[in-house]
Steps between C-alpha positions, in 0.01 A plus 500: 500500500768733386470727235758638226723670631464905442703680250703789619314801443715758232516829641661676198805569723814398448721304826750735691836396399659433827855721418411699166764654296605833491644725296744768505489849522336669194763776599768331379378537123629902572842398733716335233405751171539804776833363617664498094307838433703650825823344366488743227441795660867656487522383099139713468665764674834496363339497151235779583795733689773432291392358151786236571452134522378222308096519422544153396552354864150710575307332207627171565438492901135657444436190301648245729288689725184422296603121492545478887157653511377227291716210678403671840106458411587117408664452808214590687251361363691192518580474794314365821647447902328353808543409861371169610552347865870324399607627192529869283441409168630736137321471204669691218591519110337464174761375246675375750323364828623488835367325806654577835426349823628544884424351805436740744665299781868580295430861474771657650508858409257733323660851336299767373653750271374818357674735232450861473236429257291203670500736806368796319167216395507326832616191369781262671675189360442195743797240473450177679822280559466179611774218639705261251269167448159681411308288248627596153758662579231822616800675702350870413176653373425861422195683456575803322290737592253506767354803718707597815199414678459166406921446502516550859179278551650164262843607758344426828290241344815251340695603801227426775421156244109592489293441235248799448145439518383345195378739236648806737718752388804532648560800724760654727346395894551763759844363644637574830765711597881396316724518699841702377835388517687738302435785269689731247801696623605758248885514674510095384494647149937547559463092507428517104862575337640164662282294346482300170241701413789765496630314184130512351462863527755565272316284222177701643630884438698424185239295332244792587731798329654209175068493514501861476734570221346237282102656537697838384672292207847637621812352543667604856800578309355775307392684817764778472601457905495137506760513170699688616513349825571157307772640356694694755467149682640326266820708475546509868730283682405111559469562895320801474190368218519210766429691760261705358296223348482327826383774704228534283411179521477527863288793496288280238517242740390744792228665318317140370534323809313792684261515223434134503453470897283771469238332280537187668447570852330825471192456800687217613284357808563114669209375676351175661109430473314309773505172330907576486532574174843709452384798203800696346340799281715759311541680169460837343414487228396129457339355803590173666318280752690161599299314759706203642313232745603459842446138478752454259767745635786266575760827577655774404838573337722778571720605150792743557660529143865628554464886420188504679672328802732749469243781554403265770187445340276168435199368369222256659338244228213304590609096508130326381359221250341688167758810473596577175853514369647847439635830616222598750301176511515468875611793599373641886645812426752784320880492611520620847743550774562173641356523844152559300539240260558259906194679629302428231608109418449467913129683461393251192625199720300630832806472651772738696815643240774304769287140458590574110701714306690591824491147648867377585636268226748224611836552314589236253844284531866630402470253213253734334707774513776298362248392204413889452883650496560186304225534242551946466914477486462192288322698220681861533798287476423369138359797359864654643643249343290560144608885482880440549473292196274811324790700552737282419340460123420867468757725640216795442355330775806465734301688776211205554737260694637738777145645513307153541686483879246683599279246480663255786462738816093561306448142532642387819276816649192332240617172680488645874189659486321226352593245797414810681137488395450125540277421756191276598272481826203295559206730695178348705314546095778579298823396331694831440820467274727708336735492201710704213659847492454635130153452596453421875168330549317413800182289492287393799309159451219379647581126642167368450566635148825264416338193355863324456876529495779477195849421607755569299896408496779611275808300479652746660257579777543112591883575579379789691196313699268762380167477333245738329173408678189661283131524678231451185193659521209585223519876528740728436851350307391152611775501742764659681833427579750457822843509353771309617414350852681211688316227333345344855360854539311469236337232572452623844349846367259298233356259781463777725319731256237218423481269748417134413559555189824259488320243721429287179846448422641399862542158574264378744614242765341225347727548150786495709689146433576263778831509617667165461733350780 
């Protein structure tokens, strides 16, 4: 005879949640106060040295102070992260709740960062991208801030798609040996004046002395030297306060730029893990870590802007699923000479420089070049056309016709060279093409990364027999283009890069209609 069944006995202790939640560094309560407080150092010290300034700015940033203090200690206490076996999870807000979610089979990349100030408190900022399609949109999630320690262990961890041991802290595992593939070459730093960033520095130094001026409550035109300056400037000649303005812009320029490359790839090392995970870390004075997977590296894309193909320099960029958008989002590395920049994109790919950068491209047809001259002449030859009229309005401005002629000889060189640079070759692993001349870039695909093809026809290119055949694939732009081919080689080149891909659409024998007598 059975009896009742036995209740379970209560122990007094409670069940061990199988992924608990964790929370972020207490540290962080100190980062973003410390971070204001250091903002104001040079109006404290400007004030204390000088008695100039406005004590107003002071008062008001030690109170905004006070209330990121407050908001900081909400924002911890708010909010909660965890790992489980397929997803990283983001709990945060109070007013306003968030809920964030990836699947850890989209993460793609994971980038720590570390400013001046989380470095001094061992603290890191963990950002986890993840490809287009996550559930909800969940595309990025950052943990702001976490110990360096634990940083590099939630790294390996997304990358190497492990869930940690329930209820385990996450640490950094003895890893093996990296293995380098390029490191920091002071010399590259001659790379950094024929660059956008060139531009930037300019915005960089005058922001940082218009910064200046206003902590010391002075207008730049009551420094005695910079007065007079303005004004024996402004009585000088047109060419000559032209001239003078622009070669301190270039210095500017010079000075920014240099500034700007420093900070970024200051300690600039490229190395691959054992799993094959490509890490790019640089910085000065803020610290970054990108980490991109090998398993979703789909190539790598060599940029040669025109000055900096000028210097005969270049730049590798890392073609993968989960890169963000921007400046340096994929960057492998600073502007270096170009043979580096072919070493490097060959070293990523595990492959030799002449199989890619260097491979031999097969020349396009003479009706490209005709499109190109076409296309270049076709445009100088309005804007000619547009400054003869200017001058004919405005006699002031008789000079702009004759002068715009020296745009036609630009262009049909702008023309040349860019039929020059078109290009495309198909490798044992890779489809290599090439394309442009303002900014000449050269990207090497992985085949078994092209997951379709986009032709494309202009009216014109129809008269010509040409077509624009594009390879789409998830990472990188989402595809990449071979200009202005015979239209049967494209097809050709597409069915040869993915094989059986076009057997869907061919007739099979059995479609084929009887032939009638």
């Amino acid at each position: 005879m059975t009896g009742p069944a036995r209740q379970p006995q209560q122990t007094g202790v409670a069940p061990t949640q199988p992924h608990p939640w964790r929370r972020l560094d207490a540290r962080m309560l100190v980062v973003t106060p410390l971070d204001s407080v250091l903002r104001l150092l040079p109006v404290l010290a400007i004030l204390l040295l000088t008695g100039r300034g406005d004590p107003m700015r002071v008062w008001i940033a030690l109170g905004l102070t006070g209330l990121l203090v407050l908001l900081g200690a909400l924002r911890w206490q708010t909010t909660r992260y965890r790992i489980t076996d397929d997803r990283v999870e983001l709990h945060k807000g109070w007013l306003h709740r968030q809920r964030t979610s990836v699947p850890r089979d989209r993460i793609r990349t994971v980038d720590l960062t570390a400013k001046l100030v989380h470095r001094i408190f061992g603290l890191s900022v963990v950002r986890v991208s993840a490809a287009a399609g996550s559930h909800a949109g969940a595309h990025q999630l950052d943990l702001d801030a976490v110990s360096t320690a634990e940083a590099e262990g939630l790294r390996r961890e997304l990358l190497a798609r492990r869930a940690p041991a329930p209820g385990a802290e996450v640490a950094a595992p003895a890893a093996p040996p990296a293995e380098e593939l390029a490191r920091l070459d002071p010399s590259w730093v001659r790379y950094a004046p024929l660059t956008v960033s060139s531009l930037a520095g300019i915005g960089v130094v005058l922001g940082a002395l218009w910064r200046l001026f206003d902590d010391l409550g002075v207008d730049p035109l009551d420094v005695p030297t910079v007065g007079v300056a303005a004004d024996r400037l402004a009585a000088a000649p047109v060419w000559l306060g032209t001239a003078v303005v622009g070669v301190l812009l270039l210095v500017l320029a010079v000075v920014g730029s240099v500034v700007l490359f420093v900070e970024r790839w200051w300690s600039y090392r490229l190395t691959r893990e054992a799993d094959g995970t490509l890490r790019v870390r640089r910085g000065l004075l803020t610290r970054r870590s990108l980490s991109v997977s090998g398993r979703r590296l789909r190539g790598v894309l060599v940029s040669e802007p025109l000055l900096l193909r000028a210097g005969r320099g270049a730049q590798a960029w890392a073609v993968s699923t989960g890169l963000e958008k921007g400046a340096h989002g994929g960057a492998l590395q600073p502007p270096v000479p170009r043979a580096e920049a072919g070493r490097v994109a060959a070293a990523v790919l595990r492959e030799h420089p002449s199989v890619i950068i260097g491979a031999p491209l097969s020349r396009h047809p003479r009706a490209a070049l005709t499109r190109r001259l076409t296309r270049a002449l076709g445009s100088a030859a309005a804007l000619v056309g547009v400054a003869w009229l200017v001058a004919a309005r405005w006699p002031t401005l008789d000079w702009v016709g004759p002068a715009s002629l020296a745009l036609l000889p630009i262009a049909l060189l702008l023309g040349l060279d860019r039929y020059r640079n078109l290009g495309h070759a198909l490798t044992e692993r890779y489809l290599v093409a090439r394309q442009g001349s303002l900014h000449r870039r050269t990207v090497a695909l992985q085949r078994s990364g092209v997951i379709g093809w986009t032709f494309r026809q202009s009216v014109f290119q129809r008269r010509s027999g040409l077509v624009t055949v594009q390879a789409v694939t998830a990472a990188g732009d989402r595809g990449y283009e071979v200009l202005d081919i015979l239209a049967a080689d494209g097809v050709a080149l597409a069915d040869a890069t993915t094989p059986g891909l076009f057997d869907p659409m061919r007739p099979t024998p059995s479609s084929t209609p009887p032939v009638s007598a």
